[in-house]
Amino acid sequence: MYLAATLSTISAWFVGLLLDANIGFYPQGFLCFRILLPVLAMGLCILRAASQNAQNR
């Protein structure tokens, strides 16, 4: 579970980095996908682990 959460968060960061670099948004310059996508990925991993824990009880 930890490995899947780590890999999905790192891959989401790289995807966000690519999107921030290739989508022009002025005047700020980037849309903060580098922050948003990893937070969403880790949140989904936490919700999945919590739901699996609730089903096992």
Tab-separated table of N, CA and C in Angstrom, residues 6-20 33-39 41:
chain	number	residue	atom	x	y	z
A	6	THR	N	3.175	5.974	-2.787
A	6	THR	CA	4.373	6.740	-3.119
A	6	THR	C	4.539	6.877	-4.626
A	7	LEU	N	4.377	5.785	-5.344
A	7	LEU	CA	4.541	5.837	-6.797
A	7	LEU	C	3.471	6.690	-7.468
A	8	SER	N	2.243	6.597	-6.991
A	8	SER	CA	1.190	7.408	-7.604
A	8	SER	C	1.391	8.886	-7.305
A	9	THR	N	1.876	9.212	-6.125
A	9	THR	CA	2.118	10.610	-5.791
A	9	THR	C	3.271	11.185	-6.608
A	10	ILE	N	4.343	10.425	-6.753
A	10	ILE	CA	5.482	10.905	-7.540
A	10	ILE	C	5.119	11.024	-9.010
A	11	SER	N	4.378	10.071	-9.536
A	11	SER	CA	3.974	10.165	-10.939
A	11	SER	C	3.007	11.327	-11.156
A	12	ALA	N	2.123	11.583	-10.190
A	12	ALA	CA	1.218	12.733	-10.310
A	12	ALA	C	2.001	14.039	-10.270
A	13	TRP	N	3.086	14.082	-9.498
A	13	TRP	CA	3.916	15.287	-9.466
A	13	TRP	C	4.573	15.520	-10.822
A	14	PHE	N	5.085	14.454	-11.451
A	14	PHE	CA	5.715	14.605	-12.767
A	14	PHE	C	4.689	15.031	-13.823
A	15	VAL	N	3.494	14.477	-13.778
A	15	VAL	CA	2.451	14.879	-14.723
A	15	VAL	C	2.098	16.348	-14.501
A	16	GLY	N	1.978	16.754	-13.251
A	16	GLY	CA	1.711	18.156	-12.949
A	16	GLY	C	2.822	19.072	-13.402
A	17	LEU	N	4.053	18.607	-13.265
A	17	LEU	CA	5.197	19.393	-13.731
A	17	LEU	C	5.144	19.587	-15.240
A	18	LEU	N	4.838	18.526	-15.962
A	18	LEU	CA	4.723	18.631	-17.418
A	18	LEU	C	3.580	19.555	-17.827
A	19	LEU	N	2.457	19.450	-17.144
A	19	LEU	CA	1.329	20.328	-17.466
A	19	LEU	C	1.646	21.783	-17.162
A	20	ASP	N	2.290	22.039	-16.013
A	20	ASP	CA	2.658	23.411	-15.681
A	20	ASP	C	3.638	23.988	-16.688
A	33	PHE	N	-0.401	22.751	-10.951
A	33	PHE	CA	-0.730	21.338	-11.072
A	33	PHE	C	0.278	20.468	-10.329
A	34	ARG	N	1.523	20.983	-10.147
A	34	ARG	CA	2.548	20.246	-9.402
A	34	ARG	C	2.137	20.019	-7.965
A	35	ILE	N	1.279	20.872	-7.455
A	35	ILE	CA	0.813	20.751	-6.074
A	35	ILE	C	-0.526	20.027	-6.028
A	36	LEU	N	-1.417	20.387	-6.925
A	36	LEU	CA	-2.781	19.863	-6.901
A	36	LEU	C	-2.850	18.357	-7.162
A	37	LEU	N	-2.199	17.885	-8.198
A	37	LEU	CA	-2.316	16.473	-8.567
A	37	LEU	C	-1.731	15.513	-7.522
A	38	PRO	N	-0.558	15.786	-6.937
A	38	PRO	CA	-0.078	14.877	-5.878
A	38	PRO	C	-0.957	14.870	-4.635
A	39	VAL	N	-1.525	16.018	-4.288
A	39	VAL	CA	-2.427	16.064	-3.127
A	39	VAL	C	-3.665	15.225	-3.391
A	41	ALA	N	-3.855	12.673	-5.508
A	41	ALA	CA	-3.447	11.271	-5.562
A	41	ALA	C	-3.280	10.688	-4.161
